[in-house]
mmCIF file of C-alpha atoms in Angstrom:
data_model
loop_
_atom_site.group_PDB
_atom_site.id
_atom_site.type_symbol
_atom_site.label_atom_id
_atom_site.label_comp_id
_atom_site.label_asym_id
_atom_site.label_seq_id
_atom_site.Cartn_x
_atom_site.Cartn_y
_atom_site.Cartn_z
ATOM 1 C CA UNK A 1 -9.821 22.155 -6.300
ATOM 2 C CA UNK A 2 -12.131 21.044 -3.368
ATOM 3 C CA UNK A 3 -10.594 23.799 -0.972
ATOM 4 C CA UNK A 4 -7.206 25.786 -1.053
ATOM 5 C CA UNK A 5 -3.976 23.059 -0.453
ATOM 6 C CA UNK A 6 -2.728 22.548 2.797
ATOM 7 C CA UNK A 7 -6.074 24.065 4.666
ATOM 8 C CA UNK A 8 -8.289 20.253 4.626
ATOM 9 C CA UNK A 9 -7.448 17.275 3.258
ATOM 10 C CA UNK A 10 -9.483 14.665 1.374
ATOM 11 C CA UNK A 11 -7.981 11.032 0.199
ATOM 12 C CA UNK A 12 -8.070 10.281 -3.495
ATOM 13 C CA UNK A 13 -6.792 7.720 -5.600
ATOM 14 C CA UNK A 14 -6.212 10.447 -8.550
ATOM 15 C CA UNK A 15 -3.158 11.453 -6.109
ATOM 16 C CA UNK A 16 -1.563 8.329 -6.841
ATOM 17 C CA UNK A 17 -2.773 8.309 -10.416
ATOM 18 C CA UNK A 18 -0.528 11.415 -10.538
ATOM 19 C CA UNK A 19 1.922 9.917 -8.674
ATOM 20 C CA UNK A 20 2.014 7.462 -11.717
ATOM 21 C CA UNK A 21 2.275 10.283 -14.146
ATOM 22 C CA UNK A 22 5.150 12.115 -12.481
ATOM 23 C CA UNK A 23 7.191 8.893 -12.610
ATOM 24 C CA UNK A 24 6.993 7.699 -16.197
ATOM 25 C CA UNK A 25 7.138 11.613 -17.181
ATOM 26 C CA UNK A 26 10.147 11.657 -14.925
ATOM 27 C CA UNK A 27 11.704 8.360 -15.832
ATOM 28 C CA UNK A 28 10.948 8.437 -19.220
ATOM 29 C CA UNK A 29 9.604 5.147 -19.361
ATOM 30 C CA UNK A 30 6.177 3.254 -18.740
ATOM 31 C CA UNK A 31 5.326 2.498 -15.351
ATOM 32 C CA UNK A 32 5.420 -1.013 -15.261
ATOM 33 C CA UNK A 33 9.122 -0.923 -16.487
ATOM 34 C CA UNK A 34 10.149 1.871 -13.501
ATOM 35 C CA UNK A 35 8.386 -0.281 -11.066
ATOM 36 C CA UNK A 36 10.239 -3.580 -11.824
ATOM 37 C CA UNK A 37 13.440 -2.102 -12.691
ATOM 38 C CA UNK A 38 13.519 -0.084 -9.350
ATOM 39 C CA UNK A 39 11.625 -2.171 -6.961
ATOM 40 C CA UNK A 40 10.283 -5.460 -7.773
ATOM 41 C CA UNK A 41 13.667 -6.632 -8.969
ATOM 42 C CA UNK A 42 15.631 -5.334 -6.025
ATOM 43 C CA UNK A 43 13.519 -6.495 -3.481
ATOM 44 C CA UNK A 44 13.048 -10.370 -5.044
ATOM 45 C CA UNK A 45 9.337 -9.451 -5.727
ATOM 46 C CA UNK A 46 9.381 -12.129 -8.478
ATOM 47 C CA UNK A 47 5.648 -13.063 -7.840
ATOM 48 C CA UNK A 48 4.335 -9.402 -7.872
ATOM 49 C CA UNK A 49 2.460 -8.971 -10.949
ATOM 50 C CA UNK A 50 0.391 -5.749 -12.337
ATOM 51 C CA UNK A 51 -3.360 -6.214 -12.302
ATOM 52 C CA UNK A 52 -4.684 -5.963 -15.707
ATOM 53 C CA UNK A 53 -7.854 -7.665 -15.575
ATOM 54 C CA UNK A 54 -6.760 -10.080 -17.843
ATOM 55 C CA UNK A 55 -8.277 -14.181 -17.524
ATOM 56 C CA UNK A 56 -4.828 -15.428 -17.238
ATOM 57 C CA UNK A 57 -6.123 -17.928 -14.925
ATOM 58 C CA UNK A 58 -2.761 -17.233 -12.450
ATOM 59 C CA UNK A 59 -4.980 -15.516 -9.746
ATOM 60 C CA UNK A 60 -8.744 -15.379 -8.833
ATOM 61 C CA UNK A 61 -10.320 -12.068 -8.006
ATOM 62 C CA UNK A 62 -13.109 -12.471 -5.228
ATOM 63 C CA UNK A 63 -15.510 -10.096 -3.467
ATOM 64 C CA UNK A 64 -18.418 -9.664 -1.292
ATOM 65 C CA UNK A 65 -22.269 -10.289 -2.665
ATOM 66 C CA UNK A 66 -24.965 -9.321 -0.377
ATOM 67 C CA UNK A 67 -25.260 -11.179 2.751
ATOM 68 C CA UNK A 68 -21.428 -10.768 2.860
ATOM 69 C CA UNK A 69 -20.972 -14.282 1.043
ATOM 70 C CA UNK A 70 -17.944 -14.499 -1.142
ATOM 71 C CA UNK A 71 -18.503 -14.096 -5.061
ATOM 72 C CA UNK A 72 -16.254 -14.500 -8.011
ATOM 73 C CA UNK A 73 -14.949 -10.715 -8.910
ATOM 74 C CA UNK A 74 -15.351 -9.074 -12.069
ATOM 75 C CA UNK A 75 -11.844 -7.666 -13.778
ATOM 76 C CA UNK A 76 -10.859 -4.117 -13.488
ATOM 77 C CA UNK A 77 -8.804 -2.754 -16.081
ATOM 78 C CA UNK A 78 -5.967 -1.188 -13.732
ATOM 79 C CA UNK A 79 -3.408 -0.110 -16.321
ATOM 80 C CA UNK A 80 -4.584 3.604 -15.841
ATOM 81 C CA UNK A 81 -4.982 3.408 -11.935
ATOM 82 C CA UNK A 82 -1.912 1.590 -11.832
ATOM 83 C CA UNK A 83 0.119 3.620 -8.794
ATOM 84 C CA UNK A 84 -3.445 3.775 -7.168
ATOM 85 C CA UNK A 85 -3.760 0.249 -6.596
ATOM 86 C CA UNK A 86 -2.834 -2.494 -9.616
ATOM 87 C CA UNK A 87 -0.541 -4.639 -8.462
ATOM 88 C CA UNK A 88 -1.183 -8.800 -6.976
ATOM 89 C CA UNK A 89 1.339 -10.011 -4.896
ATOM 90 C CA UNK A 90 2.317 -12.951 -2.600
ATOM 91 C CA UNK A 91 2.809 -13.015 1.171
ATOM 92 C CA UNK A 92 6.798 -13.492 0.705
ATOM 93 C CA UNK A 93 7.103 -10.624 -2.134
ATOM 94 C CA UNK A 94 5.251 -8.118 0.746
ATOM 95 C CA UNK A 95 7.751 -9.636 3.326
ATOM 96 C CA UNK A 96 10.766 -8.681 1.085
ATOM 97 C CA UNK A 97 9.296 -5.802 0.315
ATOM 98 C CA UNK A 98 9.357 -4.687 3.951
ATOM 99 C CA UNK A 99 12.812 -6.015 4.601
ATOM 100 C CA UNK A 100 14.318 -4.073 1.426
ATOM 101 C CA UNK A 101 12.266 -0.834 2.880
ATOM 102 C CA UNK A 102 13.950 -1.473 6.128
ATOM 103 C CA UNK A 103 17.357 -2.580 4.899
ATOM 104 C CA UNK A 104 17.740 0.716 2.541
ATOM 105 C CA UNK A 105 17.513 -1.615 -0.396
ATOM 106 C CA UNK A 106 14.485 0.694 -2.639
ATOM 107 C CA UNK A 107 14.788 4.019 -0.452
ATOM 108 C CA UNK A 108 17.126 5.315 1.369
ATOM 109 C CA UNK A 109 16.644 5.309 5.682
ATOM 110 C CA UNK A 110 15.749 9.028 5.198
ATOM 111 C CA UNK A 111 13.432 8.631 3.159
ATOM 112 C CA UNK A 112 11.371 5.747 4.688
ATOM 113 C CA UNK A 113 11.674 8.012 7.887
ATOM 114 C CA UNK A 114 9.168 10.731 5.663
ATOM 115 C CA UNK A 115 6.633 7.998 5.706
ATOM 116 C CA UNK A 116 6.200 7.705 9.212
ATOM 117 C CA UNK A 117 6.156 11.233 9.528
ATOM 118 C CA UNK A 118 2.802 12.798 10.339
ATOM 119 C CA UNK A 119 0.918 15.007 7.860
ATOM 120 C CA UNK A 120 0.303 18.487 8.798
ATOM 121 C CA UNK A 121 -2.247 20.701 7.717
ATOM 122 C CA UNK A 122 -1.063 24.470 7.634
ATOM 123 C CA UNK A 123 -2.046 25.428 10.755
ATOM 124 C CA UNK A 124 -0.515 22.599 12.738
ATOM 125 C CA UNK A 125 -3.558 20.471 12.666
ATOM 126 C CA UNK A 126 -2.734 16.802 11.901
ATOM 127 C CA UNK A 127 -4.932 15.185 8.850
ATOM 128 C CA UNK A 128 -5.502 12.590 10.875
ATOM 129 C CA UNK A 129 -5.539 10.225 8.058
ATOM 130 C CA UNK A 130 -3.521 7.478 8.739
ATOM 131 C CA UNK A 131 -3.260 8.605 12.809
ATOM 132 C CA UNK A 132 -7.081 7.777 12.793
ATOM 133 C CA UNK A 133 -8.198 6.374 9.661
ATOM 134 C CA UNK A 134 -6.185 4.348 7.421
ATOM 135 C CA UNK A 135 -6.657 3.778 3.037
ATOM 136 C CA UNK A 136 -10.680 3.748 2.664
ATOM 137 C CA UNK A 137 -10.747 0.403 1.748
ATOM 138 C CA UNK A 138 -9.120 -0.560 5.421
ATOM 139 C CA UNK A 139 -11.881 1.506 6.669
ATOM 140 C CA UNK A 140 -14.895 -0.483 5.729
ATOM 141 C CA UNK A 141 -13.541 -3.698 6.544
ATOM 142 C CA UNK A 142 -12.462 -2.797 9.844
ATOM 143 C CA UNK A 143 -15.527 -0.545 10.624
ATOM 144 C CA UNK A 144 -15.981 -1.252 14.245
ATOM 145 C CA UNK A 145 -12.020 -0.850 15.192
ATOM 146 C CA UNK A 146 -10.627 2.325 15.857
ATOM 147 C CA UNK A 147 -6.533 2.548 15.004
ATOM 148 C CA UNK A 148 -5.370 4.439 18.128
ATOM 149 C CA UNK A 149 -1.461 4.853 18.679
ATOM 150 C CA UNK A 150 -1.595 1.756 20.758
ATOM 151 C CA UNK A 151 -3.044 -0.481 18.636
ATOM 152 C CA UNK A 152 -0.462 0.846 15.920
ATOM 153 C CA UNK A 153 2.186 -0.057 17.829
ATOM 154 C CA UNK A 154 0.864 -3.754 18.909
ATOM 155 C CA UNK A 155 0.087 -3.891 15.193
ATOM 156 C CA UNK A 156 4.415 -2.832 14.170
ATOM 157 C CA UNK A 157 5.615 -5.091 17.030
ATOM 158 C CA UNK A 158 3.914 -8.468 15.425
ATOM 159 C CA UNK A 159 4.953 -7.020 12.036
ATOM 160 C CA UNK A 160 8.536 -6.878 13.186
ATOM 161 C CA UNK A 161 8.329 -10.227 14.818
ATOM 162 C CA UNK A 162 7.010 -11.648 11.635
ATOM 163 C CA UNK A 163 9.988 -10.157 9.782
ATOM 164 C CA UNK A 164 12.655 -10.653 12.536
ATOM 165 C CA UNK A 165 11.313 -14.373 12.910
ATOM 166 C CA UNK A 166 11.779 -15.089 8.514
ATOM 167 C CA UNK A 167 15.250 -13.388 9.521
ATOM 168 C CA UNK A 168 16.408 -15.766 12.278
ATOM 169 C CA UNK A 169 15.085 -18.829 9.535
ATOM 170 C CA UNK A 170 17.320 -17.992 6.991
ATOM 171 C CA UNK A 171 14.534 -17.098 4.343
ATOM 172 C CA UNK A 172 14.622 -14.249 2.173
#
């Protein structure tokens, strides 16, 4: 351990490696198999795929070289990482993703409430993770922009225009 739990915090993939772990101990089934039987299937994900670094030719990986100009990635075996990160999806599978997290289709109200709720350390100090912060990944493409509370909330009011707008269309 990096310091006694619930005194600092520290993000790590390896949590949601674990995370991975606990469910296809739990479930008693791989991964893949919980994941599309419990939420890729009920929310319509049809188009969300795992990310096993395979040449299957259905997606195209890019990243940055220097100079910031855009290269042809190189494939990452994700089956390990998998909860961490190994998924490729569409625009329309997040969307229904989002509307079966908000219409109590994967978790119940409850639930999705917990992941709103603010982290606490033990002595009432917030983590500040995602207050301040955001996934690491966020962080170094969005550098120079810090998320405060109101830009959090400008950010969930286009969301939920975005959603409420496919809504009002008639798409799913």
């Amino acid at each position: 351990l990096l310091f006694e739990p619930g005194t600092r915090w520290s993000y790590s993939n390896f949590g949601y490696q674990l995370v991975g772990a606990v469910v296809e101990a739990g479930a008693g089934e791989p991964y893949l198999a919980f994941m599309d039987r419990e939420v890729f299937t009920p929310a319509r994900m049809e188009q969300t795929v795992p990310d096993l670094a395979d040449e299957s030719g259905e997606s195209v990986k890019y990243d940055r070289a220097a100079f910031g100009t855009l290269r042809r990635g190189q494939g990452i075996d994700m089956s390990c990482p998998m909860a961490a990160s190994g998924f490729l999806s569409t625009p329309r599978a997040l969307v229904r993703f989002g509307q079966a997290m908000l219409n109590d289709v994967i978790l119940d109200s409850a639930t999705v409430d917990l992941f709103w709720t603010p982290q606490r350390l033990k002595s009432g100090a917030p983590t500040t993770y995602g207050e301040e912060r955001g996934h690491p990944r966020l962080r170094m493409r969005h550098q120079p922009f810090r998320v405060t509370p109101e830009a959090k909330e400008r950010w969930l009011f286009h969301m939920r225009a975005a959603v409420d707008a496919l809504r009002g269309r008639g798409r799913d």
